[in-house]
């Protein structure tokens, strides 16, 4: 088991290495180079040359790459061109927000998706079934940012049930511990702070959850349908077992395998969607920050973001792979 | 009174846009306590569907219709509500299926799959259930049962899996056991072992066994009474000896004649039954076997032959049965 | 043994093999495609999807020739009152009203359909071509190439893995940011996102078939491996590729919209495209929500149409469901 994990981690290395190389090339092939990003169109040739020397851009490319890698390994991702602060600092400050949002969306997607998918499969051909299938198809086809806008327009601006932006009401002078606002409130016993943060998560969470929810409903439904037709379910029925036992031990335990796999893949989609959703709701997470970076061509931020996301995504999938060996005994390495 | 009395069981599958399939078209047979009864026939003759109907395991759907009666100890199983039927299954009537690997839950240990029957019907719990499960695995001939309890189906061999399934079936000492082609998916040597096991269990506990198979060899070695099915109906019923010595239906004759014989001369051709199962006449239009029958006469078409019962219990559904001279050979092919 | 057969007899044997494998469990020799088509015809989702797509294609291809106004002409700019947030709504002159720059929304929607279709198709084609090339090569190499082939397969798949290390939108963002905002950029970016899907698809198909019996039979009869790959394996991989292309088209259209929203789309707003239109309209959601709702509906319905059809085709072509 341990060897399996190590082997999988080692397989990551070439991928991440290749990615960092690509990133490096990317940064240096940018139209006009990084110095354009800083100076814009203005700037005399001397200024440009000065900046190039400053950033070490006139040294041999191998040395540049070496320096790049060295900084990477020290977690130095450079400095943001727009905020002038270290990229790493900016990320650390905003990452918890995105994590909270992503977690909320995932919870909604799983909490609603799996039961709905199961029911749709059990009541095949009924309105619930057809409705779920139709709903999930539509859910995949609606652009996330549009949905976010609609939700905001209806429930926040018009009805006023939910806040329309931010992670927390700034008037609640909440104490910061971990920067996970919901958690912080719980830790410092400032219940209203927690609740307020949760309330701010509802609309963006729903918008973000739309696609994973749709996908989980579909996969669960398909998986349950397939398992219901399996011989061992017939055996379980032949034994006269109760419906509850059959559902829990025989149907669900087998049907959840494909669902578990997709959760890893869905995380990637959530991270992408977070960029869009956070922008609409001015949610102070990494997503919104990156969206700004895109429009302002803040390349160090983009580069850092890409690297981090790649790492996170790859790690999450690795975790899913490993956990799969625990869930499915057939896969276990002996 | 017979333990199980099946009377004019019929199962139809109707699907939108397609013709209704009469999988079982009026099957009647009975099973006596402690006896082994065989249901024999080619694929598609309705023997599996019959057993599933009796057990109430047919997929519940709009197009599935079950008619007739299946009286188990006087109670018509087909009329029982689902809850009551669930109590009967596994406790009074049990079933084992053809493919042991797909019939077992791949992600649950064998031990749990055995104890869940004990928990459900015998109210056993914890250590007591575990011990009994171990004892059952041992009884069906699985070596090192303690270790096997924690293993998963994919870690067992085909024969052991089937033994485990048999253990689950007999865990509550049912009075009737239905075995649907239990050895078809196994190696020949294992087949013999499993059949021996079944015979043992039957003899030991007095359980009645319904043996569903297409293999006449299996039937010859095990069954007291044999029902031959064709086209969804029983075409011949007889005790073992009379069936093999003097079959009274051309289909049975054909089946027996098609078995390759060791004492056949060198170069002698095999004698299959001409045509295929698709050459089936629907029973309302005459004898379903008529298109393939060498003994076909005009009376065979138009109306379905009735089941004729002879004084010794031998029954057959044919208007032109092969004559027997009671010396063991059926004349006239 | 294969040396003893003349080329003519070899070919005859191969044809007979193909015949037998095709006629395996058919009563009337119905091909996969015929049966799939029949099943599709009865599937309500397929019908709805086809109708939607039919309308969309009609609008996209023929519409632009019939639009009442030039989509880039700001003919009604003077009627806009920005301070009062007034943008002329639907009326006789402008069926869908006027947009924030004074252009006829109806004409823009129609021409936008064509542009959206174009972008979606090109992006999908890019992904399809690159993906199937990589995947096909990898799969063929792995299945038929021996040790050298397996090495080629590993290398190619590692490259694909790198593309997969990023969630789709982020990959698209990276590429688009690198190449600068333009229509071509967006098409390439979205196209590259679907490369891994097609690559995996084709590789899997090639591998699975390399191990199948009929390929074994063909190669043991002495047929050259490249011929086997081209004439036997490739046609059988066609079905899933078609299904996937349809589904990819749907997501491509949506992803283009997302990229436009983030400012990476075509900055030249004179050529309307639904994604760009939707992105631009966000600012006017209060004043004129129809400016966002119309392109959004266009995107949603079109994507839905492709998805419905794609899913229906996948079901129809599923060999496991054959009788």
mmCIF file with all atom_site columns, C-alpha atoms in Angstrom, chain B residues 55-207:
data_model
loop_
_atom_site.group_PDB
_atom_site.id
_atom_site.type_symbol
_atom_site.label_atom_id
_atom_site.label_alt_id
_atom_site.label_comp_id
_atom_site.label_asym_id
_atom_site.label_entity_id
_atom_site.label_seq_id
_atom_site.pdbx_PDB_ins_code
_atom_site.Cartn_x
_atom_site.Cartn_y
_atom_site.Cartn_z
_atom_site.occupancy
_atom_site.B_iso_or_equiv
_atom_site.pdbx_formal_charge
_atom_site.auth_seq_id
_atom_site.auth_comp_id
_atom_site.auth_asym_id
_atom_site.auth_atom_id
_atom_site.pdbx_PDB_model_num
ATOM 1   C CA . UNK B 1 55  ? -39.791 -17.433 -6.279  1.00 0.00 ? 55  UNK B CA 1
ATOM 2   C CA . UNK B 1 56  ? -41.387 -14.128 -7.124  1.00 0.00 ? 56  UNK B CA 1
ATOM 3   C CA . UNK B 1 57  ? -38.124 -12.851 -8.553  1.00 0.00 ? 57  UNK B CA 1
ATOM 4   C CA . UNK B 1 58  ? -39.310 -11.808 -11.948 1.00 0.00 ? 58  UNK B CA 1
ATOM 5   C CA . UNK B 1 59  ? -38.508 -8.164  -12.669 1.00 0.00 ? 59  UNK B CA 1
ATOM 6   C CA . UNK B 1 60  ? -41.581 -6.221  -11.696 1.00 0.00 ? 60  UNK B CA 1
ATOM 7   C CA . UNK B 1 61  ? -42.678 -4.278  -14.688 1.00 0.00 ? 61  UNK B CA 1
ATOM 8   C CA . UNK B 1 62  ? -45.644 -3.240  -16.704 1.00 0.00 ? 62  UNK B CA 1
ATOM 9   C CA . UNK B 1 63  ? -45.198 -5.932  -19.312 1.00 0.00 ? 63  UNK B CA 1
ATOM 10  C CA . UNK B 1 64  ? -44.741 -8.890  -17.017 1.00 0.00 ? 64  UNK B CA 1
ATOM 11  C CA . UNK B 1 65  ? -47.767 -11.034 -16.334 1.00 0.00 ? 65  UNK B CA 1
ATOM 12  C CA . UNK B 1 66  ? -47.859 -14.149 -14.199 1.00 0.00 ? 66  UNK B CA 1
ATOM 13  C CA . UNK B 1 67  ? -50.834 -16.468 -14.136 1.00 0.00 ? 67  UNK B CA 1
ATOM 14  C CA . UNK B 1 68  ? -51.556 -19.796 -12.575 1.00 0.00 ? 68  UNK B CA 1
ATOM 15  C CA . UNK B 1 69  ? -50.850 -21.290 -9.234  1.00 0.00 ? 69  UNK B CA 1
ATOM 16  C CA . UNK B 1 70  ? -47.757 -22.347 -7.328  1.00 0.00 ? 70  UNK B CA 1
ATOM 17  C CA . UNK B 1 71  ? -48.882 -23.960 -4.106  1.00 0.00 ? 71  UNK B CA 1
ATOM 18  C CA . UNK B 1 72  ? -46.141 -24.439 -1.554  1.00 0.00 ? 72  UNK B CA 1
ATOM 19  C CA . UNK B 1 73  ? -47.429 -26.497 1.338   1.00 0.00 ? 73  UNK B CA 1
ATOM 20  C CA . UNK B 1 74  ? -50.906 -25.353 0.431   1.00 0.00 ? 74  UNK B CA 1
ATOM 21  C CA . UNK B 1 75  ? -50.132 -21.632 0.129   1.00 0.00 ? 75  UNK B CA 1
ATOM 22  C CA . UNK B 1 76  ? -50.185 -20.115 -3.321  1.00 0.00 ? 76  UNK B CA 1
ATOM 23  C CA . UNK B 1 77  ? -46.872 -18.275 -3.570  1.00 0.00 ? 77  UNK B CA 1
ATOM 24  C CA . UNK B 1 78  ? -48.046 -16.245 -6.520  1.00 0.00 ? 78  UNK B CA 1
ATOM 25  C CA . UNK B 1 79  ? -50.777 -14.659 -4.430  1.00 0.00 ? 79  UNK B CA 1
ATOM 26  C CA . UNK B 1 80  ? -48.620 -13.729 -1.482  1.00 0.00 ? 80  UNK B CA 1
ATOM 27  C CA . UNK B 1 81  ? -47.941 -10.054 -0.873  1.00 0.00 ? 81  UNK B CA 1
ATOM 28  C CA . UNK B 1 82  ? -44.305 -9.007  -1.258  1.00 0.00 ? 82  UNK B CA 1
ATOM 29  C CA . UNK B 1 83  ? -43.657 -8.860  2.490   1.00 0.00 ? 83  UNK B CA 1
ATOM 30  C CA . UNK B 1 84  ? -44.857 -12.368 3.115   1.00 0.00 ? 84  UNK B CA 1
ATOM 31  C CA . UNK B 1 85  ? -42.985 -13.653 0.088   1.00 0.00 ? 85  UNK B CA 1
ATOM 32  C CA . UNK B 1 86  ? -39.810 -12.073 1.441   1.00 0.00 ? 86  UNK B CA 1
ATOM 33  C CA . UNK B 1 87  ? -40.230 -14.129 4.595   1.00 0.00 ? 87  UNK B CA 1
ATOM 34  C CA . UNK B 1 88  ? -40.660 -17.309 2.590   1.00 0.00 ? 88  UNK B CA 1
ATOM 35  C CA . UNK B 1 89  ? -37.617 -16.715 0.436   1.00 0.00 ? 89  UNK B CA 1
ATOM 36  C CA . UNK B 1 90  ? -34.417 -17.820 1.997   1.00 0.00 ? 90  UNK B CA 1
ATOM 37  C CA . UNK B 1 91  ? -36.208 -19.476 4.873   1.00 0.00 ? 91  UNK B CA 1
ATOM 38  C CA . UNK B 1 92  ? -38.641 -21.981 3.387   1.00 0.00 ? 92  UNK B CA 1
ATOM 39  C CA . UNK B 1 93  ? -37.696 -21.846 -0.272  1.00 0.00 ? 93  UNK B CA 1
ATOM 40  C CA . UNK B 1 94  ? -34.190 -21.079 -1.448  1.00 0.00 ? 94  UNK B CA 1
ATOM 41  C CA . UNK B 1 95  ? -32.507 -20.774 -4.810  1.00 0.00 ? 95  UNK B CA 1
ATOM 42  C CA . UNK B 1 96  ? -29.046 -20.981 -6.301  1.00 0.00 ? 96  UNK B CA 1
ATOM 43  C CA . UNK B 1 97  ? -28.150 -19.659 -9.695  1.00 0.00 ? 97  UNK B CA 1
ATOM 44  C CA . UNK B 1 98  ? -25.965 -20.387 -12.629 1.00 0.00 ? 98  UNK B CA 1
ATOM 45  C CA . UNK B 1 99  ? -22.988 -18.042 -12.460 1.00 0.00 ? 99  UNK B CA 1
ATOM 46  C CA . UNK B 1 100 ? -21.408 -18.049 -8.993  1.00 0.00 ? 100 UNK B CA 1
ATOM 47  C CA . UNK B 1 101 ? -19.172 -15.072 -9.622  1.00 0.00 ? 101 UNK B CA 1
ATOM 48  C CA . UNK B 1 102 ? -21.821 -12.637 -10.758 1.00 0.00 ? 102 UNK B CA 1
ATOM 49  C CA . UNK B 1 103 ? -24.233 -13.964 -8.140  1.00 0.00 ? 103 UNK B CA 1
ATOM 50  C CA . UNK B 1 104 ? -22.036 -12.743 -5.321  1.00 0.00 ? 104 UNK B CA 1
ATOM 51  C CA . UNK B 1 105 ? -21.617 -9.164  -4.151  1.00 0.00 ? 105 UNK B CA 1
ATOM 52  C CA . UNK B 1 106 ? -18.010 -8.305  -5.085  1.00 0.00 ? 106 UNK B CA 1
ATOM 53  C CA . UNK B 1 107 ? -17.412 -5.732  -2.365  1.00 0.00 ? 107 UNK B CA 1
ATOM 54  C CA . UNK B 1 108 ? -18.757 -7.625  0.647   1.00 0.00 ? 108 UNK B CA 1
ATOM 55  C CA . UNK B 1 109 ? -16.868 -10.454 2.388   1.00 0.00 ? 109 UNK B CA 1
ATOM 56  C CA . UNK B 1 110 ? -18.230 -13.978 2.016   1.00 0.00 ? 110 UNK B CA 1
ATOM 57  C CA . UNK B 1 111 ? -18.828 -14.273 5.731   1.00 0.00 ? 111 UNK B CA 1
ATOM 58  C CA . UNK B 1 112 ? -21.194 -11.330 5.745   1.00 0.00 ? 112 UNK B CA 1
ATOM 59  C CA . UNK B 1 113 ? -23.076 -12.685 2.754   1.00 0.00 ? 113 UNK B CA 1
ATOM 60  C CA . UNK B 1 114 ? -23.700 -15.860 4.718   1.00 0.00 ? 114 UNK B CA 1
ATOM 61  C CA . UNK B 1 115 ? -24.493 -14.286 8.060   1.00 0.00 ? 115 UNK B CA 1
ATOM 62  C CA . UNK B 1 116 ? -26.974 -11.871 6.568   1.00 0.00 ? 116 UNK B CA 1
ATOM 63  C CA . UNK B 1 117 ? -29.290 -14.808 5.866   1.00 0.00 ? 117 UNK B CA 1
ATOM 64  C CA . UNK B 1 118 ? -28.875 -16.005 9.436   1.00 0.00 ? 118 UNK B CA 1
ATOM 65  C CA . UNK B 1 119 ? -29.553 -12.551 10.773  1.00 0.00 ? 119 UNK B CA 1
ATOM 66  C CA . UNK B 1 120 ? -32.612 -12.121 8.642   1.00 0.00 ? 120 UNK B CA 1
ATOM 67  C CA . UNK B 1 121 ? -34.385 -15.426 9.179   1.00 0.00 ? 121 UNK B CA 1
ATOM 68  C CA . UNK B 1 122 ? -32.916 -17.009 12.267  1.00 0.00 ? 122 UNK B CA 1
ATOM 69  C CA . UNK B 1 123 ? -32.396 -13.866 14.286  1.00 0.00 ? 123 UNK B CA 1
ATOM 70  C CA . UNK B 1 124 ? -28.794 -14.721 14.982  1.00 0.00 ? 124 UNK B CA 1
ATOM 71  C CA . UNK B 1 125 ? -26.286 -12.064 15.865  1.00 0.00 ? 125 UNK B CA 1
ATOM 72  C CA . UNK B 1 126 ? -22.579 -11.466 16.299  1.00 0.00 ? 126 UNK B CA 1
ATOM 73  C CA . UNK B 1 127 ? -20.416 -14.344 17.362  1.00 0.00 ? 127 UNK B CA 1
ATOM 74  C CA . UNK B 1 128 ? -23.177 -16.934 17.165  1.00 0.00 ? 128 UNK B CA 1
ATOM 75  C CA . UNK B 1 129 ? -23.892 -16.020 13.576  1.00 0.00 ? 129 UNK B CA 1
ATOM 76  C CA . UNK B 1 130 ? -20.232 -16.064 12.695  1.00 0.00 ? 130 UNK B CA 1
ATOM 77  C CA . UNK B 1 131 ? -19.736 -19.498 14.158  1.00 0.00 ? 131 UNK B CA 1
ATOM 78  C CA . UNK B 1 132 ? -22.751 -20.853 12.361  1.00 0.00 ? 132 UNK B CA 1
ATOM 79  C CA . UNK B 1 133 ? -21.522 -19.356 9.102   1.00 0.00 ? 133 UNK B CA 1
ATOM 80  C CA . UNK B 1 134 ? -18.199 -21.049 9.610   1.00 0.00 ? 134 UNK B CA 1
ATOM 81  C CA . UNK B 1 135 ? -19.967 -24.314 10.282  1.00 0.00 ? 135 UNK B CA 1
ATOM 82  C CA . UNK B 1 136 ? -22.015 -23.933 7.124   1.00 0.00 ? 136 UNK B CA 1
ATOM 83  C CA . UNK B 1 137 ? -18.982 -23.250 4.975   1.00 0.00 ? 137 UNK B CA 1
ATOM 84  C CA . UNK B 1 138 ? -17.375 -26.303 6.418   1.00 0.00 ? 138 UNK B CA 1
ATOM 85  C CA . UNK B 1 139 ? -20.461 -28.383 5.745   1.00 0.00 ? 139 UNK B CA 1
ATOM 86  C CA . UNK B 1 140 ? -20.412 -27.507 2.074   1.00 0.00 ? 140 UNK B CA 1
ATOM 87  C CA . UNK B 1 141 ? -16.841 -28.562 1.810   1.00 0.00 ? 141 UNK B CA 1
ATOM 88  C CA . UNK B 1 142 ? -14.913 -25.297 1.844   1.00 0.00 ? 142 UNK B CA 1
ATOM 89  C CA . UNK B 1 143 ? -11.498 -25.823 3.411   1.00 0.00 ? 143 UNK B CA 1
ATOM 90  C CA . UNK B 1 144 ? -10.232 -23.409 6.062   1.00 0.00 ? 144 UNK B CA 1
ATOM 91  C CA . UNK B 1 145 ? -13.611 -21.760 6.581   1.00 0.00 ? 145 UNK B CA 1
ATOM 92  C CA . UNK B 1 146 ? -12.376 -19.365 9.264   1.00 0.00 ? 146 UNK B CA 1
ATOM 93  C CA . UNK B 1 147 ? -10.149 -17.607 6.795   1.00 0.00 ? 147 UNK B CA 1
ATOM 94  C CA . UNK B 1 148 ? -12.698 -17.725 3.998   1.00 0.00 ? 148 UNK B CA 1
ATOM 95  C CA . UNK B 1 149 ? -15.201 -15.805 6.034   1.00 0.00 ? 149 UNK B CA 1
ATOM 96  C CA . UNK B 1 150 ? -13.182 -12.638 5.622   1.00 0.00 ? 150 UNK B CA 1
ATOM 97  C CA . UNK B 1 151 ? -12.332 -13.156 1.989   1.00 0.00 ? 151 UNK B CA 1
ATOM 98  C CA . UNK B 1 152 ? -14.032 -11.654 -1.014  1.00 0.00 ? 152 UNK B CA 1
ATOM 99  C CA . UNK B 1 153 ? -15.659 -13.525 -3.880  1.00 0.00 ? 153 UNK B CA 1
ATOM 100 C CA . UNK B 1 154 ? -12.871 -12.806 -6.329  1.00 0.00 ? 154 UNK B CA 1
ATOM 101 C CA . UNK B 1 155 ? -10.453 -14.553 -4.033  1.00 0.00 ? 155 UNK B CA 1
ATOM 102 C CA . UNK B 1 156 ? -12.304 -17.848 -4.236  1.00 0.00 ? 156 UNK B CA 1
ATOM 103 C CA . UNK B 1 157 ? -12.324 -20.391 -7.046  1.00 0.00 ? 157 UNK B CA 1
ATOM 104 C CA . UNK B 1 158 ? -15.449 -21.048 -9.083  1.00 0.00 ? 158 UNK B CA 1
ATOM 105 C CA . UNK B 1 159 ? -16.282 -24.242 -7.264  1.00 0.00 ? 159 UNK B CA 1
ATOM 106 C CA . UNK B 1 160 ? -15.846 -22.659 -3.859  1.00 0.00 ? 160 UNK B CA 1
ATOM 107 C CA . UNK B 1 161 ? -18.050 -19.770 -4.816  1.00 0.00 ? 161 UNK B CA 1
ATOM 108 C CA . UNK B 1 162 ? -20.853 -22.090 -5.748  1.00 0.00 ? 162 UNK B CA 1
ATOM 109 C CA . UNK B 1 163 ? -20.371 -23.958 -2.501  1.00 0.00 ? 163 UNK B CA 1
ATOM 110 C CA . UNK B 1 164 ? -20.611 -20.674 -0.639  1.00 0.00 ? 164 UNK B CA 1
ATOM 111 C CA . UNK B 1 165 ? -23.850 -19.885 -2.448  1.00 0.00 ? 165 UNK B CA 1
ATOM 112 C CA . UNK B 1 166 ? -25.185 -23.304 -1.525  1.00 0.00 ? 166 UNK B CA 1
ATOM 113 C CA . UNK B 1 167 ? -24.237 -22.623 2.082   1.00 0.00 ? 167 UNK B CA 1
ATOM 114 C CA . UNK B 1 168 ? -26.237 -19.393 1.969   1.00 0.00 ? 168 UNK B CA 1
ATOM 115 C CA . UNK B 1 169 ? -29.170 -21.234 0.467   1.00 0.00 ? 169 UNK B CA 1
ATOM 116 C CA . UNK B 1 170 ? -29.326 -24.027 3.039   1.00 0.00 ? 170 UNK B CA 1
ATOM 117 C CA . UNK B 1 171 ? -28.451 -21.813 5.996   1.00 0.00 ? 171 UNK B CA 1
ATOM 118 C CA . UNK B 1 172 ? -32.023 -21.830 7.261   1.00 0.00 ? 172 UNK B CA 1
ATOM 119 C CA . UNK B 1 173 ? -32.763 -25.396 6.234   1.00 0.00 ? 173 UNK B CA 1
ATOM 120 C CA . UNK B 1 174 ? -35.384 -24.615 3.644   1.00 0.00 ? 174 UNK B CA 1
ATOM 121 C CA . UNK B 1 175 ? -37.829 -27.305 2.727   1.00 0.00 ? 175 UNK B CA 1
ATOM 122 C CA . UNK B 1 176 ? -37.429 -26.602 -0.959  1.00 0.00 ? 176 UNK B CA 1
ATOM 123 C CA . UNK B 1 177 ? -34.275 -25.757 -2.832  1.00 0.00 ? 177 UNK B CA 1
ATOM 124 C CA . UNK B 1 178 ? -34.308 -24.668 -6.462  1.00 0.00 ? 178 UNK B CA 1
ATOM 125 C CA . UNK B 1 179 ? -31.066 -25.004 -8.377  1.00 0.00 ? 179 UNK B CA 1
ATOM 126 C CA . UNK B 1 180 ? -30.969 -23.227 -11.730 1.00 0.00 ? 180 UNK B CA 1
ATOM 127 C CA . UNK B 1 181 ? -28.162 -24.774 -13.778 1.00 0.00 ? 181 UNK B CA 1
ATOM 128 C CA . UNK B 1 182 ? -25.811 -24.716 -10.783 1.00 0.00 ? 182 UNK B CA 1
ATOM 129 C CA . UNK B 1 183 ? -22.990 -26.471 -12.579 1.00 0.00 ? 183 UNK B CA 1
ATOM 130 C CA . UNK B 1 184 ? -23.146 -25.091 -16.083 1.00 0.00 ? 184 UNK B CA 1
ATOM 131 C CA . UNK B 1 185 ? -20.517 -22.440 -15.429 1.00 0.00 ? 185 UNK B CA 1
ATOM 132 C CA . UNK B 1 186 ? -18.102 -24.792 -13.720 1.00 0.00 ? 186 UNK B CA 1
ATOM 133 C CA . UNK B 1 187 ? -15.390 -27.193 -14.803 1.00 0.00 ? 187 UNK B CA 1
ATOM 134 C CA . UNK B 1 188 ? -16.493 -30.763 -15.368 1.00 0.00 ? 188 UNK B CA 1
ATOM 135 C CA . UNK B 1 189 ? -14.632 -32.169 -12.384 1.00 0.00 ? 189 UNK B CA 1
ATOM 136 C CA . UNK B 1 190 ? -16.055 -29.507 -10.110 1.00 0.00 ? 190 UNK B CA 1
ATOM 137 C CA . UNK B 1 191 ? -19.494 -30.172 -11.538 1.00 0.00 ? 191 UNK B CA 1
ATOM 138 C CA . UNK B 1 192 ? -19.450 -33.686 -10.185 1.00 0.00 ? 192 UNK B CA 1
ATOM 139 C CA . UNK B 1 193 ? -18.409 -32.474 -6.755  1.00 0.00 ? 193 UNK B CA 1
ATOM 140 C CA . UNK B 1 194 ? -21.144 -29.882 -6.567  1.00 0.00 ? 194 UNK B CA 1
ATOM 141 C CA . UNK B 1 195 ? -23.773 -32.372 -7.622  1.00 0.00 ? 195 UNK B CA 1
ATOM 142 C CA . UNK B 1 196 ? -22.555 -34.818 -5.011  1.00 0.00 ? 196 UNK B CA 1
ATOM 143 C CA . UNK B 1 197 ? -22.777 -32.052 -2.437  1.00 0.00 ? 197 UNK B CA 1
ATOM 144 C CA . UNK B 1 198 ? -26.327 -31.277 -3.417  1.00 0.00 ? 198 UNK B CA 1
ATOM 145 C CA . UNK B 1 199 ? -27.301 -34.916 -3.270  1.00 0.00 ? 199 UNK B CA 1
ATOM 146 C CA . UNK B 1 200 ? -25.734 -35.182 0.171   1.00 0.00 ? 200 UNK B CA 1
ATOM 147 C CA . UNK B 1 201 ? -27.547 -32.185 1.537   1.00 0.00 ? 201 UNK B CA 1
ATOM 148 C CA . UNK B 1 202 ? -30.842 -33.368 0.163   1.00 0.00 ? 202 UNK B CA 1
ATOM 149 C CA . UNK B 1 203 ? -30.462 -36.779 1.678   1.00 0.00 ? 203 UNK B CA 1
ATOM 150 C CA . UNK B 1 204 ? -29.299 -35.438 5.001   1.00 0.00 ? 204 UNK B CA 1
ATOM 151 C CA . UNK B 1 205 ? -31.956 -32.824 5.580   1.00 0.00 ? 205 UNK B CA 1
ATOM 152 C CA . UNK B 1 206 ? -34.875 -34.120 3.576   1.00 0.00 ? 206 UNK B CA 1
ATOM 153 C CA . UNK B 1 207 ? -34.992 -30.949 1.486   1.00 0.00 ? 207 UNK B CA 1
#
